Amino acid sequence: MNQKRDLNIDFASNANNYRRLHGGGKGQPIARAIGLKTYGLPLSVLDCTAGLGQDAFVLACLGCEVTLLERVPLIAGELRDALQRAAIVTDLQDIIARMHFIETDAIQYLQRSLNNKAEINAPDVIYLDPMFPERAKSALVKKEMRLLKDIVGSDADAAELLQIGMRIAKRRIVVKRPKNAAYLGDIEPHASQIGKANRFDIYMPTIAETFLIKP
Ligand SMILES: C[S@@+](CC[C@H](N)C(=O)[O-])C[C@H]1O[C@@H](n2cnc3c(N)ncnc32)[C@H](O)[C@@H]1O
């Protein structure tokens, strides 16, 4: 099986065009979860689990400035290529210009920013969508996501991302989970937004540390 080809990231696909034009705007659960209505634009999002970049694309379509982190080289390569291809599609240029990709492990990236406060600007929102073990069994899961799971396995260290993220995000941390899944790391969120197949758990940052980071 050619895993690279089968990942098939295409921000100009019909499905993505439809989502971009008719996806529900600020009222859709992911937009509510990141607080778009509450905070308005500009809003910066650090997507620590970029994967196929689909959620990041939705957030960029909504006007957010999104930094995408991905640590698996094969996926990172595909995502980088897909962003380069999309950057020259006229209708997508402005959106792709809001998507900034970095191939790195997000835990190390966040840890570095805690150690060296000046290294990154603290994002308004940290967004997490780690692999979930039961996801592959769902009929709702698309072929690309199943393949992603074959490549990545399960992100066993994801709770660590949440814990560090709560010390860095300025406004909130959002964790995407399957609708009936347990909370990440058994950490109870402040609130949840329920979507069709997913739940977005919302965590508030630890205020004391937030002030240590440059805005
Ligand atoms: C379920 S997928 C994310 C799907 C993505 N939200 C989308 O819409 O396409 C999880 C991805 O996060 C990546 N990931 C998990 N933990 C990470 C970390 N600490 N640093 C960077 N990438 C990570 C995995 O390699 C995988 O590609």
mmCIF file of C-alpha atoms and ligand atoms in Angstrom:
data_model
loop_
_atom_site.group_PDB
_atom_site.id
_atom_site.type_symbol
_atom_site.label_atom_id
_atom_site.label_comp_id
_atom_site.label_asym_id
_atom_site.label_seq_id
_atom_site.Cartn_x
_atom_site.Cartn_y
_atom_site.Cartn_z
ATOM 1 C CA MET A 1 0.000 0.000 0.000
ATOM 2 C CA ASN A 2 1.297 3.455 -0.875
ATOM 3 C CA GLN A 3 0.599 5.241 2.406
ATOM 4 C CA LYS A 4 1.742 8.623 1.094
ATOM 5 C CA ARG A 5 -0.654 8.582 -1.853
ATOM 6 C CA ASP A 6 -3.519 7.228 0.218
ATOM 7 C CA LEU A 7 -3.227 10.040 2.767
ATOM 8 C CA ASN A 8 -4.404 12.288 -0.031
ATOM 9 C CA ILE A 9 -4.403 15.715 1.597
ATOM 10 C CA ASP A 10 -6.100 18.153 -0.765
ATOM 11 C CA PHE A 11 -7.328 21.473 0.587
ATOM 12 C CA ALA A 12 -8.914 22.215 -2.798
ATOM 13 C CA SER A 13 -11.008 19.010 -2.827
ATOM 14 C CA ASN A 14 -14.762 19.179 -3.343
ATOM 15 C CA ALA A 15 -15.313 18.172 0.276
ATOM 16 C CA ASN A 16 -13.068 20.958 1.547
ATOM 17 C CA ASN A 17 -14.637 23.472 -0.851
ATOM 18 C CA TYR A 18 -18.066 22.522 0.443
ATOM 19 C CA ARG A 19 -16.909 22.754 4.057
ATOM 20 C CA ARG A 20 -15.284 26.128 3.356
ATOM 21 C CA LEU A 21 -18.374 27.601 1.706
ATOM 22 C CA HIS A 22 -21.202 25.932 3.658
ATOM 23 C CA GLY A 23 -19.536 24.658 6.846
ATOM 24 C CA GLY A 24 -21.627 26.589 9.338
ATOM 25 C CA GLY A 25 -19.287 29.498 10.008
ATOM 26 C CA LYS A 26 -18.972 30.789 13.551
ATOM 27 C CA GLY A 27 -21.904 28.655 14.703
ATOM 28 C CA GLN A 28 -20.235 25.284 14.101
ATOM 29 C CA PRO A 29 -19.069 23.408 17.213
ATOM 30 C CA ILE A 30 -15.328 23.828 16.597
ATOM 31 C CA ALA A 31 -15.785 27.601 16.209
ATOM 32 C CA ARG A 32 -17.825 27.812 19.395
ATOM 33 C CA ALA A 33 -15.295 25.655 21.208
ATOM 34 C CA ILE A 34 -12.352 27.931 20.422
ATOM 35 C CA GLY A 35 -14.415 30.941 21.497
ATOM 36 C CA LEU A 36 -14.541 32.727 18.155
ATOM 37 C CA LYS A 37 -17.787 34.511 18.999
ATOM 38 C CA THR A 38 -16.581 35.426 22.459
ATOM 39 C CA TYR A 39 -13.129 36.725 21.558
ATOM 40 C CA GLY A 40 -13.549 37.644 17.872
ATOM 41 C CA LEU A 41 -10.683 38.049 15.421
ATOM 42 C CA PRO A 42 -7.723 38.226 15.428
ATOM 43 C CA LEU A 43 -7.414 34.887 17.213
ATOM 44 C CA SER A 44 -4.277 32.765 17.159
ATOM 45 C CA VAL A 45 -4.528 28.993 17.443
ATOM 46 C CA LEU A 46 -1.681 26.564 18.047
ATOM 47 C CA ASP A 47 -2.776 23.204 16.623
ATOM 48 C CA CYS A 48 -0.427 20.771 18.391
ATOM 49 C CA THR A 49 -1.733 17.702 16.547
ATOM 50 C CA ALA A 50 -1.959 18.840 12.940
ATOM 51 C CA GLY A 51 -2.336 15.418 11.253
ATOM 52 C CA LEU A 52 -4.006 15.944 7.865
ATOM 53 C CA GLY A 53 -4.551 19.626 8.635
ATOM 54 C CA GLN A 54 -8.321 19.411 8.246
ATOM 55 C CA ASP A 55 -9.278 21.088 11.522
ATOM 56 C CA ALA A 56 -6.543 23.683 11.053
ATOM 57 C CA PHE A 57 -7.959 24.438 7.596
ATOM 58 C CA VAL A 58 -11.449 24.962 9.041
ATOM 59 C CA LEU A 59 -10.006 27.317 11.665
ATOM 60 C CA ALA A 60 -8.027 29.233 9.026
ATOM 61 C CA CYS A 61 -11.191 29.464 6.888
ATOM 62 C CA LEU A 62 -12.860 31.082 9.900
ATOM 63 C CA GLY A 63 -10.109 33.711 9.913
ATOM 64 C CA CYS A 64 -7.870 32.350 12.675
ATOM 65 C CA GLU A 65 -4.095 32.534 12.416
ATOM 66 C CA VAL A 66 -3.101 28.890 12.860
ATOM 67 C CA THR A 67 0.281 27.345 13.637
ATOM 68 C CA LEU A 68 0.301 23.627 12.883
ATOM 69 C CA LEU A 69 2.688 21.202 14.618
ATOM 70 C CA GLU A 70 3.186 17.626 13.414
ATOM 71 C CA ARG A 71 5.867 15.211 14.578
ATOM 72 C CA VAL A 72 5.523 12.174 12.282
ATOM 73 C CA PRO A 73 7.830 12.805 9.285
ATOM 74 C CA LEU A 74 5.686 11.029 6.674
ATOM 75 C CA ILE A 75 2.585 12.998 7.665
ATOM 76 C CA ALA A 76 4.546 16.236 8.042
ATOM 77 C CA GLY A 77 5.922 15.815 4.505
ATOM 78 C CA GLU A 78 2.472 15.240 3.052
ATOM 79 C CA LEU A 79 1.007 18.179 4.914
ATOM 80 C CA ARG A 80 3.803 20.494 3.846
ATOM 81 C CA ASP A 81 3.320 19.452 0.186
ATOM 82 C CA ALA A 82 -0.446 19.901 0.424
ATOM 83 C CA LEU A 83 -0.041 23.400 1.870
ATOM 84 C CA GLN A 84 2.394 24.330 -0.910
ATOM 85 C CA ARG A 85 -0.019 23.075 -3.575
ATOM 86 C CA ALA A 86 -2.957 24.916 -2.022
ATOM 87 C CA ALA A 87 -0.995 28.156 -1.635
ATOM 88 C CA ILE A 88 -1.205 28.745 -5.401
ATOM 89 C CA VAL A 89 -4.949 28.062 -5.684
ATOM 90 C CA THR A 90 -6.507 31.509 -6.089
ATOM 91 C CA ASP A 91 -9.514 30.911 -3.812
ATOM 92 C CA LEU A 92 -7.332 29.477 -1.060
ATOM 93 C CA GLN A 93 -4.359 31.833 -1.022
ATOM 94 C CA ASP A 94 -5.531 34.024 1.862
ATOM 95 C CA ILE A 95 -6.541 31.009 3.935
ATOM 96 C CA ILE A 96 -3.304 29.085 3.405
ATOM 97 C CA ALA A 97 -1.351 32.261 4.239
ATOM 98 C CA ARG A 98 -2.877 31.973 7.744
ATOM 99 C CA MET A 99 -1.569 28.388 8.159
ATOM 100 C CA HIS A 100 2.007 28.155 9.428
ATOM 101 C CA PHE A 101 3.451 24.670 9.519
ATOM 102 C CA ILE A 102 6.279 23.447 11.754
ATOM 103 C CA GLU A 103 7.531 19.858 11.806
ATOM 104 C CA THR A 104 8.219 19.233 15.463
ATOM 105 C CA ASP A 105 7.088 17.406 18.562
ATOM 106 C CA ALA A 106 4.572 19.689 20.271
ATOM 107 C CA ILE A 107 5.549 18.607 23.773
ATOM 108 C CA GLN A 108 9.130 19.680 23.143
ATOM 109 C CA TYR A 109 7.926 22.874 21.429
ATOM 110 C CA LEU A 110 5.720 23.840 24.383
ATOM 111 C CA GLN A 111 8.367 22.826 26.890
ATOM 112 C CA ARG A 112 10.913 25.049 25.127
ATOM 113 C CA SER A 113 8.490 27.955 25.240
ATOM 114 C CA LEU A 114 8.031 27.465 28.979
ATOM 115 C CA ASN A 115 11.780 27.361 29.547
ATOM 116 C CA ASN A 116 12.444 30.333 27.311
ATOM 117 C CA LYS A 117 9.478 32.658 27.668
ATOM 118 C CA ALA A 118 10.490 34.875 24.752
ATOM 119 C CA GLU A 119 10.749 32.109 22.167
ATOM 120 C CA ILE A 120 7.123 32.067 21.047
ATOM 121 C CA ASN A 121 4.190 34.382 21.402
ATOM 122 C CA ALA A 122 1.658 32.629 23.590
ATOM 123 C CA PRO A 123 -1.266 31.550 21.385
ATOM 124 C CA ASP A 124 -4.810 32.525 22.325
ATOM 125 C CA VAL A 125 -5.973 28.943 21.908
ATOM 126 C CA ILE A 126 -4.189 25.613 22.010
ATOM 127 C CA TYR A 127 -6.021 22.951 20.021
ATOM 128 C CA LEU A 128 -5.498 19.205 20.518
ATOM 129 C CA ASP A 129 -6.900 16.298 18.541
ATOM 130 C CA PRO A 130 -4.791 13.311 19.516
ATOM 131 C CA MET A 131 -5.355 9.831 18.122
ATOM 132 C CA PHE A 132 -7.918 7.956 20.089
ATOM 133 C CA PRO A 133 -7.669 4.144 20.294
ATOM 134 C CA GLU A 134 -11.341 3.407 19.529
ATOM 135 C CA ARG A 135 -11.625 5.859 16.665
ATOM 136 C CA ALA A 136 -10.754 3.380 13.929
ATOM 137 C CA LYS A 137 -13.762 1.208 14.734
ATOM 138 C CA SER A 138 -16.283 3.907 14.005
ATOM 139 C CA ALA A 139 -18.111 3.756 10.683
ATOM 140 C CA LEU A 140 -17.954 7.558 10.658
ATOM 141 C CA VAL A 141 -14.172 7.563 10.441
ATOM 142 C CA LYS A 142 -12.934 8.332 6.953
ATOM 143 C CA LYS A 143 -10.399 6.183 5.126
ATOM 144 C CA GLU A 144 -7.670 8.831 5.503
ATOM 145 C CA MET A 145 -8.148 8.956 9.258
ATOM 146 C CA ARG A 146 -7.921 5.157 9.526
ATOM 147 C CA LEU A 147 -4.698 5.248 7.553
ATOM 148 C CA LEU A 148 -3.396 8.024 9.774
ATOM 149 C CA LYS A 149 -4.039 5.799 12.754
ATOM 150 C CA ASP A 150 -2.141 2.921 11.114
ATOM 151 C CA ILE A 151 0.855 5.237 10.709
ATOM 152 C CA VAL A 152 0.700 7.053 14.051
ATOM 153 C CA GLY A 153 -0.764 4.483 16.431
ATOM 154 C CA SER A 154 -2.235 6.047 19.537
ATOM 155 C CA ASP A 155 -0.863 9.275 20.967
ATOM 156 C CA ALA A 156 -0.233 7.887 24.440
ATOM 157 C CA ASP A 157 1.465 11.092 25.643
ATOM 158 C CA ALA A 158 -1.439 13.407 24.736
ATOM 159 C CA ALA A 159 -2.424 14.200 28.335
ATOM 160 C CA GLU A 160 1.009 15.756 28.777
ATOM 161 C CA LEU A 161 0.180 18.182 25.955
ATOM 162 C CA LEU A 162 -2.957 19.224 27.796
ATOM 163 C CA GLN A 163 -1.098 19.762 31.048
ATOM 164 C CA ILE A 164 1.642 21.885 29.478
ATOM 165 C CA GLY A 165 -0.877 23.626 27.204
ATOM 166 C CA MET A 166 -2.841 24.832 30.227
ATOM 167 C CA ARG A 167 0.280 26.673 31.362
ATOM 168 C CA ILE A 168 0.756 28.439 28.024
ATOM 169 C CA ALA A 169 -2.530 29.257 26.247
ATOM 170 C CA LYS A 170 -3.795 32.794 26.824
ATOM 171 C CA ARG A 171 -7.503 32.040 26.518
ATOM 172 C CA ARG A 172 -8.310 28.339 26.366
ATOM 173 C CA ILE A 173 -7.289 24.817 25.421
ATOM 174 C CA VAL A 174 -9.662 22.772 23.299
ATOM 175 C CA VAL A 175 -9.469 18.977 23.083
ATOM 176 C CA LYS A 176 -11.392 17.121 20.382
ATOM 177 C CA ARG A 177 -12.623 13.705 21.504
ATOM 178 C CA PRO A 178 -15.037 11.109 20.154
ATOM 179 C CA LYS A 179 -18.463 11.953 21.525
ATOM 180 C CA ASN A 180 -18.601 9.345 24.283
ATOM 181 C CA ALA A 181 -14.901 9.093 25.091
ATOM 182 C CA ALA A 182 -13.438 9.649 28.542
ATOM 183 C CA TYR A 183 -11.809 13.010 29.203
ATOM 184 C CA LEU A 184 -8.196 13.260 28.090
ATOM 185 C CA GLY A 185 -6.024 12.221 31.049
ATOM 186 C CA ASP A 186 -9.249 12.018 33.098
ATOM 187 C CA ILE A 187 -8.992 15.790 33.489
ATOM 188 C CA GLU A 188 -12.461 17.292 33.703
ATOM 189 C CA PRO A 189 -13.001 20.246 31.349
ATOM 190 C CA HIS A 190 -14.690 23.521 32.243
ATOM 191 C CA ALA A 191 -17.217 22.991 29.463
ATOM 192 C CA SER A 192 -17.865 20.920 26.339
ATOM 193 C CA GLN A 193 -19.293 21.613 22.884
ATOM 194 C CA ILE A 194 -21.012 18.592 21.385
ATOM 195 C CA GLY A 195 -20.783 18.032 17.622
ATOM 196 C CA LYS A 196 -22.262 15.287 15.418
ATOM 197 C CA ALA A 197 -19.573 12.686 16.075
ATOM 198 C CA ASN A 198 -17.191 14.607 18.301
ATOM 199 C CA ARG A 199 -17.033 16.499 21.540
ATOM 200 C CA PHE A 200 -14.828 19.537 22.091
ATOM 201 C CA ASP A 201 -13.683 19.777 25.705
ATOM 202 C CA ILE A 202 -12.750 23.282 26.791
ATOM 203 C CA TYR A 203 -10.119 23.971 29.464
ATOM 204 C CA MET A 204 -9.174 27.323 30.897
ATOM 205 C CA PRO A 205 -5.492 28.181 31.274
ATOM 206 C CA THR A 206 -3.628 28.408 34.543
ATOM 207 C CA ILE A 207 -3.672 32.181 35.005
ATOM 208 C CA ALA A 208 -0.494 32.599 37.041
ATOM 209 C CA GLU A 209 1.718 31.090 34.360
ATOM 210 C CA THR A 210 -0.072 32.875 31.529
ATOM 211 C CA PHE A 211 1.204 36.185 32.817
ATOM 212 C CA LEU A 212 4.786 34.926 32.603
ATOM 213 C CA ILE A 213 4.558 34.569 28.840
ATOM 214 C CA LYS A 214 4.870 37.551 26.534
ATOM 215 C CA PRO A 215 1.570 38.413 24.828
HETATM 216 C C1 LIG B 1 -6.071 12.533 15.012
HETATM 217 S S1 LIG B 1 -4.698 13.221 14.180
HETATM 218 C C2 LIG B 1 -5.141 14.901 14.020
HETATM 219 C C3 LIG B 1 -6.065 15.129 12.889
HETATM 220 C C4 LIG B 1 -6.235 16.591 12.582
HETATM 221 N N1 LIG B 1 -6.925 17.275 13.645
HETATM 222 C C5 LIG B 1 -6.942 16.807 11.267
HETATM 223 O O1 LIG B 1 -7.982 17.499 11.264
HETATM 224 O O2 LIG B 1 -6.462 16.323 10.239
HETATM 225 C C6 LIG B 1 -3.436 13.352 15.399
HETATM 226 C C7 LIG B 1 -2.109 13.831 14.823
HETATM 227 O O3 LIG B 1 -1.383 14.468 15.866
HETATM 228 C C8 LIG B 1 -0.027 14.135 15.764
HETATM 229 N N2 LIG B 1 0.571 14.307 17.092
HETATM 230 C C9 LIG B 1 0.191 13.708 18.242
HETATM 231 N N3 LIG B 1 0.942 14.118 19.271
HETATM 232 C C10 LIG B 1 1.813 15.029 18.756
HETATM 233 C C11 LIG B 1 2.865 15.809 19.322
HETATM 234 N N4 LIG B 1 3.188 15.731 20.623
HETATM 235 N N5 LIG B 1 3.548 16.639 18.513
HETATM 236 C C12 LIG B 1 3.248 16.732 17.190
HETATM 237 N N6 LIG B 1 2.285 15.995 16.588
HETATM 238 C C13 LIG B 1 1.574 15.152 17.362
HETATM 239 C C14 LIG B 1 -0.042 12.692 15.287
HETATM 240 O O4 LIG B 1 1.187 12.333 14.685
HETATM 241 C C15 LIG B 1 -1.197 12.707 14.296
HETATM 242 O O5 LIG B 1 -0.761 13.031 13.010
#
